[in-house]
CSV table of N, CA, C and O in Angstrom, one decimal:
chain,number,residue,atom,x,y,z
A,323,MET,N,147.9,-99.1,176.2
A,323,MET,CA,147.5,-98.2,176.9
A,323,MET,C,146.1,-97.1,176.2
A,323,MET,O,147.1,-96.9,175.3
A,324,LYS,N,145.8,-96.7,176.9
A,324,LYS,CA,144.5,-96.1,175.6
A,324,LYS,C,144.7,-94.9,176.6
A,324,LYS,O,143.6,-94.0,176.6
A,325,PHE,N,145.6,-93.8,177.0
A,325,PHE,CA,146.6,-92.7,177.5
A,325,PHE,C,146.8,-92.0,176.7
A,325,PHE,O,148.4,-92.3,176.4
A,326,ARG,N,147.1,-90.6,175.9
A,326,ARG,CA,148.2,-89.7,175.6
A,326,ARG,C,148.6,-88.5,176.0
A,326,ARG,O,147.6,-88.0,176.3
A,327,PRO,N,149.5,-88.6,176.6
A,327,PRO,CA,149.7,-86.7,177.1
A,327,PRO,C,149.9,-86.2,176.8
A,327,PRO,O,150.1,-86.2,175.9
A,328,LEU,N,149.3,-84.7,177.3
A,328,LEU,CA,149.7,-83.6,175.5
A,328,LEU,C,150.7,-82.9,176.3
A,328,LEU,O,152.0,-83.2,177.4
A,329,HIS,N,151.3,-82.5,175.0
A,329,HIS,CA,152.6,-81.7,174.8
A,329,HIS,C,153.9,-81.9,175.8
A,329,HIS,O,154.0,-83.1,174.4
A,330,ASP,N,154.1,-81.7,176.4
A,330,ASP,CA,156.0,-82.2,176.3
A,330,ASP,C,155.8,-83.0,177.8
A,330,ASP,O,157.0,-83.0,178.3
A,331,ARG,N,154.4,-84.1,178.0
A,331,ARG,CA,154.4,-85.0,179.2
A,331,ARG,C,154.4,-85.7,179.0
A,331,ARG,O,154.6,-86.3,177.8
A,332,VAL,N,155.2,-87.1,180.1
A,332,VAL,CA,155.6,-88.3,179.9
A,332,VAL,C,155.1,-89.0,180.7
A,332,VAL,O,154.8,-88.1,181.9
A,333,VAL,N,154.2,-89.9,180.7
A,333,VAL,CA,153.7,-91.5,181.9
A,333,VAL,C,154.9,-92.0,181.8
A,333,VAL,O,155.5,-92.8,181.1
A,334,VAL,N,154.8,-92.1,183.4
A,334,VAL,CA,155.9,-92.7,183.8
A,334,VAL,C,155.7,-93.8,184.5
A,334,VAL,O,154.8,-93.7,185.6
A,335,ARG,N,156.4,-95.4,184.5
A,335,ARG,CA,155.7,-96.3,185.9
A,335,ARG,C,157.4,-96.7,186.7
A,335,ARG,O,158.2,-96.7,185.8
A,336,ARG,N,156.7,-96.5,187.7
A,336,ARG,CA,158.3,-96.5,188.6
A,336,ARG,C,158.8,-97.9,188.5
A,336,ARG,O,157.8,-98.7,188.4
A,337,ILE,N,160.0,-97.8,188.7
A,337,ILE,CA,161.1,-99.8,188.9
A,337,ILE,C,161.9,-99.1,190.5
A,337,ILE,O,162.2,-98.5,190.4
A,338,GLU,N,160.9,-100.5,190.8
A,338,GLU,CA,161.1,-100.6,192.1
A,338,GLU,C,162.4,-101.0,192.7
A,338,GLU,O,163.3,-102.1,191.7
A,339,GLU,N,163.1,-100.0,193.3
A,339,GLU,CA,164.2,-100.8,193.7
A,339,GLU,C,165.5,-102.0,194.5
A,339,GLU,O,163.8,-102.8,195.4
A,340,ASP,N,165.9,-103.0,194.6
A,340,ASP,CA,166.2,-103.9,195.4
A,340,ASP,C,165.8,-103.3,196.5
A,340,ASP,O,165.9,-102.7,197.4
A,341,GLU,N,165.2,-104.4,197.2
A,341,GLU,CA,165.2,-104.7,198.9
A,341,GLU,C,166.4,-104.8,200.0
A,341,GLU,O,165.5,-105.1,201.2
A,342,ARG,N,166.9,-105.4,199.8
A,342,ARG,CA,168.3,-105.8,200.4
A,342,ARG,C,169.4,-104.3,200.3
A,342,ARG,O,169.4,-103.7,199.2
A,343,THR,N,169.8,-104.7,201.0
A,343,THR,CA,171.0,-103.7,201.3
A,343,THR,C,172.4,-104.1,200.4
A,343,THR,O,172.5,-105.9,200.4
A,344,ALA,N,173.2,-104.3,201.0
A,344,ALA,CA,174.4,-104.6,200.9
A,344,ALA,C,175.3,-105.5,201.2
A,344,ALA,O,175.6,-106.7,200.8
A,345,GLY,N,174.6,-105.2,202.5
A,345,GLY,CA,174.9,-106.4,203.1
A,345,GLY,C,174.0,-107.7,204.0
A,345,GLY,O,174.2,-108.4,204.5
A,346,GLY,N,172.7,-107.3,202.8
A,346,GLY,CA,172.2,-108.4,203.2
A,346,GLY,C,170.5,-108.3,204.2
A,346,GLY,O,169.7,-108.8,204.3
A,347,ILE,N,170.8,-106.9,204.8
A,347,ILE,CA,169.2,-106.2,204.8
A,347,ILE,C,168.6,-106.3,204.9
A,347,ILE,O,168.6,-105.6,204.0
A,348,ILE,N,166.9,-106.7,205.1
A,348,ILE,CA,166.1,-106.5,204.1
A,348,ILE,C,165.2,-104.8,204.9
A,348,ILE,O,164.9,-104.7,205.7
A,349,ILE,N,164.5,-104.0,203.6
A,349,ILE,CA,164.4,-102.9,204.1
A,349,ILE,C,162.9,-102.5,204.2
A,349,ILE,O,162.0,-103.4,203.2
A,350,PRO,N,161.7,-102.2,205.7
A,350,PRO,CA,160.8,-102.7,205.6
A,350,PRO,C,160.0,-100.8,204.8
A,350,PRO,O,160.7,-100.4,204.5
A,351,ASP,N,158.8,-101.7,204.5
A,351,ASP,CA,158.0,-100.5,203.5
A,351,ASP,C,158.4,-99.3,204.2
A,351,ASP,O,157.9,-98.1,203.2
A,352,THR,N,158.2,-99.3,205.5
A,352,THR,CA,158.5,-97.7,206.1
A,352,THR,C,159.6,-97.4,205.7
A,352,THR,O,159.5,-96.3,206.1
A,353,ALA,N,160.3,-97.2,205.5
A,353,ALA,CA,162.1,-97.3,205.7
A,353,ALA,C,162.6,-97.1,203.9
A,353,ALA,O,163.1,-95.9,204.0
A,354,LYS,N,161.2,-97.3,203.8
A,354,LYS,CA,162.0,-97.1,201.6
A,354,LYS,C,161.7,-95.8,201.4
A,354,LYS,O,160.6,-95.3,201.7
A,355,GLU,N,162.9,-95.3,200.8
A,355,GLU,CA,162.1,-93.7,199.8
A,355,GLU,C,161.8,-95.0,198.3
A,355,GLU,O,161.8,-95.7,198.2
A,356,LYS,N,160.6,-93.4,197.8
A,356,LYS,CA,160.6,-93.5,196.4
A,356,LYS,C,161.7,-93.9,195.3
A,356,LYS,O,162.2,-93.3,195.5
A,357,PRO,N,161.3,-94.9,194.6
A,357,PRO,CA,162.6,-94.7,193.6
A,357,PRO,C,162.2,-93.9,192.7
A,357,PRO,O,161.1,-92.9,192.4
A,358,MET,N,163.4,-93.0,192.5
A,358,MET,CA,163.6,-92.5,191.3
A,358,MET,C,163.9,-92.6,190.0
A,358,MET,O,164.4,-91.7,189.2
A,359,GLN,N,164.2,-94.0,189.4
A,359,GLN,CA,164.1,-94.9,188.2
A,359,GLN,C,162.7,-95.0,187.8
A,359,GLN,O,161.9,-95.5,188.5
A,360,GLY,N,162.5,-95.0,186.6
A,360,GLY,CA,161.5,-95.2,186.5
A,360,GLY,C,160.8,-95.5,184.6
A,360,GLY,O,162.1,-95.6,183.6
A,361,GLU,N,160.6,-96.2,183.8
A,361,GLU,CA,160.1,-96.4,182.3
A,361,GLU,C,159.3,-95.7,182.0
A,361,GLU,O,157.9,-95.6,182.5
A,362,VAL,N,160.0,-95.6,180.6
A,362,VAL,CA,158.2,-94.7,180.3
A,362,VAL,C,157.6,-95.3,179.2
A,362,VAL,O,157.6,-96.3,178.7
A,363,VAL,N,156.6,-94.6,179.6
A,363,VAL,CA,155.1,-96.1,179.5
A,363,VAL,C,154.5,-94.6,177.6
A,363,VAL,O,153.8,-95.6,177.2
A,364,ALA,N,153.8,-94.2,178.1
A,364,ALA,CA,153.2,-93.2,176.8
A,364,ALA,C,154.4,-91.6,176.8
A,364,ALA,O,155.1,-91.1,177.9
A,365,VAL,N,154.3,-90.8,175.4
A,365,VAL,CA,155.1,-89.8,175.9
A,365,VAL,C,154.0,-88.8,174.5
A,365,VAL,O,153.9,-89.3,173.8
A,366,GLY,N,154.0,-87.6,175.2
A,366,GLY,CA,153.5,-86.9,174.7
A,366,GLY,C,154.3,-85.9,173.3
A,366,GLY,O,155.3,-87.1,173.3
A,367,PRO,N,153.0,-85.5,172.4
A,367,PRO,CA,154.5,-84.6,170.7
A,367,PRO,C,155.2,-84.1,171.3
A,367,PRO,O,155.8,-84.0,170.2
A,368,GLY,N,155.4,-82.8,172.0
A,368,GLY,CA,156.2,-82.3,172.1
A,368,GLY,C,155.1,-80.8,172.6
A,368,GLY,O,154.4,-81.0,172.8
A,369,ALA,N,156.2,-80.4,172.6
A,369,ALA,CA,155.9,-78.7,172.8
A,369,ALA,C,156.1,-77.9,171.7
A,369,ALA,O,156.7,-78.2,170.9
A,370,ARG,N,155.3,-76.3,171.8
A,370,ARG,CA,155.5,-75.9,170.5
A,370,ARG,C,156.4,-74.3,171.1
A,370,ARG,O,156.9,-74.2,172.1
A,371,ASN,N,157.1,-74.2,170.1
A,371,ASN,CA,158.1,-72.8,170.3
A,371,ASN,C,157.8,-71.8,169.8
A,371,ASN,O,156.3,-71.9,169.3
A,372,ASP,N,158.5,-70.6,170.0
A,372,ASP,CA,157.1,-69.2,169.5
A,372,ASP,C,156.8,-69.0,168.3
A,372,ASP,O,155.8,-68.8,168.2
A,373,LYS,N,157.3,-69.9,167.5
A,373,LYS,CA,156.9,-69.6,166.1
A,373,LYS,C,155.9,-70.9,165.8
A,373,LYS,O,155.3,-70.8,164.9
A,374,GLY,N,155.5,-71.4,166.5
A,374,GLY,CA,154.3,-72.3,166.6
A,374,GLY,C,154.9,-74.0,166.2
A,374,GLY,O,154.1,-74.9,166.2
A,375,GLU,N,156.0,-74.3,166.3
A,375,GLU,CA,156.9,-75.0,165.3
A,375,GLU,C,156.6,-76.1,166.3
A,375,GLU,O,157.0,-75.4,167.4
A,376,LEU,N,156.9,-77.7,166.1
A,376,LEU,CA,155.9,-78.7,167.6
A,376,LEU,C,157.9,-79.0,167.8
A,376,LEU,O,158.3,-79.6,166.5
A,377,ILE,N,157.8,-79.2,168.5
A,377,ILE,CA,160.0,-79.4,169.3
A,377,ILE,C,160.1,-81.0,170.0
A,377,ILE,O,158.5,-81.0,171.0
A,378,ALA,N,159.9,-82.1,169.1
A,378,ALA,CA,159.7,-83.3,169.7
A,378,ALA,C,160.5,-83.7,170.3
A,378,ALA,O,161.7,-83.3,171.2
A,379,LEU,N,160.4,-84.7,171.5
A,379,LEU,CA,160.5,-85.0,172.8
A,379,LEU,C,162.0,-85.8,172.9
A,379,LEU,O,162.0,-86.8,171.7
A,380,ASP,N,163.0,-85.8,173.5
A,380,ASP,CA,163.8,-86.8,173.0
A,380,ASP,C,164.1,-88.5,173.8
A,380,ASP,O,164.8,-88.9,173.8
A,381,LEU,N,162.4,-88.8,174.2
A,381,LEU,CA,162.7,-89.8,175.0
A,381,LEU,C,161.6,-90.3,174.1
A,381,LEU,O,161.1,-90.1,173.1
A,382,LYS,N,161.6,-91.9,174.6
A,382,LYS,CA,160.3,-92.9,173.7
A,382,LYS,C,160.0,-93.6,174.7
A,382,LYS,O,160.8,-93.9,175.7
A,383,GLU,N,159.0,-94.6,174.1
A,383,GLU,CA,157.9,-95.1,175.0
A,383,GLU,C,159.4,-96.4,175.2
A,383,GLU,O,159.9,-96.9,174.2
A,384,GLY,N,159.8,-97.1,176.5
A,384,GLY,CA,160.6,-98.4,176.7
A,384,GLY,C,161.6,-97.7,177.4
A,384,GLY,O,162.6,-98.7,177.9
A,385,ASP,N,161.8,-96.5,177.2
A,385,ASP,CA,163.3,-95.7,178.3
A,385,ASP,C,163.5,-95.9,179.7
A,385,ASP,O,162.4,-95.4,179.8
A,386,ARG,N,164.2,-95.8,180.1
A,386,ARG,CA,164.7,-96.0,181.6
A,386,ARG,C,165.4,-94.7,181.8
A,386,ARG,O,166.0,-94.7,181.2
A,387,ILE,N,164.6,-94.0,182.5
A,387,ILE,CA,165.1,-92.2,183.4
A,387,ILE,C,164.7,-92.8,184.8
A,387,ILE,O,164.7,-93.4,185.8
A,388,ILE,N,165.8,-91.8,185.0
A,388,ILE,CA,166.0,-90.9,186.4
A,388,ILE,C,165.0,-89.4,186.7
A,388,ILE,O,165.3,-88.7,185.5
A,389,PHE,N,164.2,-89.8,187.2
A,389,PHE,CA,164.0,-88.3,187.7
A,389,PHE,C,164.3,-88.3,189.2
A,389,PHE,O,164.4,-88.5,190.4
A,390,GLY,N,163.4,-86.1,189.1
A,390,GLY,CA,163.9,-85.7,191.0
A,390,GLY,C,162.7,-86.8,191.4
A,390,GLY,O,161.5,-87.1,191.3
A,391,LYS,N,162.8,-86.8,193.1
A,391,LYS,CA,163.0,-87.4,194.3
A,391,LYS,C,160.8,-87.2,194.0
A,391,LYS,O,159.9,-87.8,194.5
A,392,TRP,N,161.0,-85.4,194.0
A,392,TRP,CA,159.2,-85.3,193.7
A,392,TRP,C,158.5,-84.9,192.6
A,392,TRP,O,157.6,-83.9,192.5
A,393,SER,N,159.4,-85.1,191.7
A,393,SER,CA,158.8,-85.1,190.4
A,393,SER,C,157.6,-85.6,189.9
A,393,SER,O,157.0,-86.8,190.2
A,394,GLY,N,156.6,-85.0,189.0
A,394,GLY,CA,155.7,-85.5,189.0
A,394,GLY,C,154.4,-85.6,189.2
A,394,GLY,O,154.2,-85.1,190.9
A,395,THR,N,153.2,-85.9,188.9
A,395,THR,CA,152.2,-85.7,189.6
A,395,THR,C,151.7,-88.1,189.6
A,395,THR,O,151.2,-88.4,188.6
A,396,GLU,N,150.8,-88.2,190.9
A,396,GLU,CA,150.7,-89.4,190.8
A,396,GLU,C,149.4,-89.7,190.1
A,396,GLU,O,148.4,-89.0,191.0
A,397,VAL,N,148.7,-90.7,189.5
A,397,VAL,CA,147.8,-91.0,189.0
A,397,VAL,C,148.0,-92.5,188.5
A,397,VAL,O,148.6,-93.2,188.9
A,398,LYS,N,146.2,-92.8,189.2
A,398,LYS,CA,145.8,-94.3,188.6
A,398,LYS,C,145.0,-95.1,187.6
A,398,LYS,O,144.1,-93.6,186.9
A,399,ILE,N,146.1,-95.0,186.5
A,399,ILE,CA,145.3,-95.9,185.3
A,399,ILE,C,144.7,-96.4,184.7
A,399,ILE,O,146.1,-97.4,185.3
A,400,ASN,N,143.9,-97.4,184.9
A,400,ASN,CA,143.5,-98.8,184.4
A,400,ASN,C,143.7,-100.1,185.9
A,400,ASN,O,145.1,-100.6,185.2
A,401,GLY,N,143.8,-99.2,186.5
A,401,GLY,CA,144.3,-99.5,188.3
A,401,GLY,C,146.0,-99.6,188.2
A,401,GLY,O,146.4,-100.4,188.9
A,402,GLU,N,147.1,-99.3,187.5
A,402,GLU,CA,148.2,-99.3,188.1
A,402,GLU,C,148.5,-97.8,188.6
A,402,GLU,O,148.0,-96.7,187.6
A,403,GLU,N,149.2,-97.9,189.0
A,403,GLU,CA,150.1,-96.5,189.9
A,403,GLU,C,150.9,-95.7,189.0
A,403,GLU,O,152.1,-96.7,188.6
A,404,LEU,N,150.6,-94.5,188.2
A,404,LEU,CA,152.1,-94.2,187.7
A,404,LEU,C,152.1,-92.5,188.0
A,404,LEU,O,151.2,-91.8,188.7
A,405,LEU,N,153.2,-91.7,186.8
A,405,LEU,CA,153.3,-90.9,187.6
A,405,LEU,C,153.0,-89.6,185.7
A,405,LEU,O,153.7,-90.3,184.6
A,406,ILE,N,153.1,-88.5,186.3
A,406,ILE,CA,152.8,-88.0,184.5
A,406,ILE,C,153.5,-86.5,185.1
A,406,ILE,O,153.7,-86.2,186.4
A,407,MET,N,154.4,-86.5,184.5
A,407,MET,CA,155.8,-85.1,184.2
A,407,MET,C,155.7,-84.8,183.7
A,407,MET,O,156.0,-85.4,181.9
A,408,LYS,N,156.6,-83.2,183.0
A,408,LYS,CA,157.2,-82.8,182.2
A,408,LYS,C,158.4,-83.2,181.9
A,408,LYS,O,159.1,-84.2,182.7
A,409,GLU,N,159.1,-83.4,180.3
A,409,GLU,CA,159.9,-83.6,180.0
A,409,GLU,C,161.6,-82.8,180.9
A,409,GLU,O,162.3,-83.8,181.2
A,410,SER,N,161.2,-81.6,181.1
A,410,SER,CA,162.3,-80.8,182.3
A,410,SER,C,162.3,-81.5,183.1
A,410,SER,O,163.2,-81.0,184.4
A,411,ASP,N,161.4,-82.5,183.7
A,411,ASP,CA,161.4,-83.1,185.2
A,411,ASP,C,162.5,-84.2,185.0
A,411,ASP,O,163.1,-84.7,186.6
A,412,ILE,N,162.5,-84.6,184.2
A,412,ILE,CA,163.8,-85.7,183.8
A,412,ILE,C,165.0,-85.5,184.0
A,412,ILE,O,165.6,-84.6,182.9
A,413,MET,N,166.1,-86.2,184.7
A,413,MET,CA,167.4,-85.8,184.7
A,413,MET,C,168.1,-86.8,183.2
A,413,MET,O,168.9,-86.0,183.4
A,414,GLY,N,168.0,-88.0,183.4
A,414,GLY,CA,168.7,-88.2,182.3
A,414,GLY,C,167.9,-89.3,181.8
A,414,GLY,O,166.9,-89.9,182.8
A,415,ILE,N,168.5,-90.5,181.1
A,415,ILE,CA,168.1,-92.0,180.2
A,415,ILE,C,168.8,-92.5,180.8
A,415,ILE,O,170.3,-92.3,180.3
A,416,LEU,N,168.5,-93.9,181.3
A,416,LEU,CA,169.7,-94.5,181.7
A,416,LEU,C,170.0,-95.8,180.2
A,416,LEU,O,169.3,-96.3,179.4
A,417,GLU,N,171.4,-95.5,179.7
A,417,GLU,CA,171.2,-96.4,178.6
A,417,GLU,C,172.3,-97.8,178.9
A,417,GLU,O,173.4,-98.0,179.5
A,418,GLY,N,172.7,-98.8,177.7
A,418,GLY,CA,173.4,-99.8,177.9
A,418,GLY,C,172.9,-101.3,178.9
A,418,GLY,O,171.6,-101.0,178.7
A,419,LYS,N,173.5,-101.8,178.2
A,419,LYS,CA,172.4,-103.3,178.5
A,419,LYS,C,172.8,-103.7,180.1
A,419,LYS,O,171.3,-104.0,180.4
A,420,LYS,N,173.1,-102.9,180.8
A,420,LYS,CA,172.5,-102.7,182.6
A,420,LYS,C,171.0,-102.4,182.6
A,420,LYS,O,170.7,-103.1,183.6
A,421,ALA,N,170.9,-101.2,182.1
A,421,ALA,CA,169.6,-101.0,181.9
A,421,ALA,C,168.7,-101.9,181.6
A,421,ALA,O,167.4,-101.8,181.7
A,422,SER,N,168.9,-102.4,180.4
A,422,SER,CA,168.2,-103.1,180.1
A,422,SER,C,167.5,-104.7,180.5
A,422,SER,O,166.9,-105.3,180.7
A,423,LYS,N,168.9,-104.7,181.1
A,423,LYS,CA,168.5,-106.2,182.2
A,423,LYS,C,167.6,-105.6,183.0
A,423,LYS,O,166.9,-106.2,183.9
A,424,LYS,N,167.3,-105.0,183.8
A,424,LYS,CA,167.2,-104.4,185.0
A,424,LYS,C,165.9,-104.6,185.2
A,424,LYS,O,165.1,-104.4,185.3
A,425,ALA,N,165.8,-104.5,183.6
A,425,ALA,CA,163.8,-104.0,183.2
A,425,ALA,C,163.5,-104.6,183.1
A,425,ALA,O,162.1,-105.3,183.5
A,426,ALA,N,163.7,-106.2,182.6
A,426,ALA,CA,163.5,-107.1,182.7
A,426,ALA,C,162.9,-108.1,183.3
A,426,ALA,O,163.5,-107.8,184.7
């Protein structure tokens, strides 16, 4: 991707969740909520503190994250729908084997 976010912003690709309930019922598109999980696509260099020093972000490209339902701004880059949000909008990073298996 040829897009680099500024400061403490992050570009995220939503990860679609399963379209079926545990009982096997298929959820129609109109009843689905937007996914609150995503994969970090690009990361800005970081924010500056009061002294002007750069504070690097805790995220890196490829991290699976959880963010708030209404977080970020939806944009279309190279025909792909992505979210741009501040690092503070991100609630946490999913770690472990389960997180990497779901991404594949």
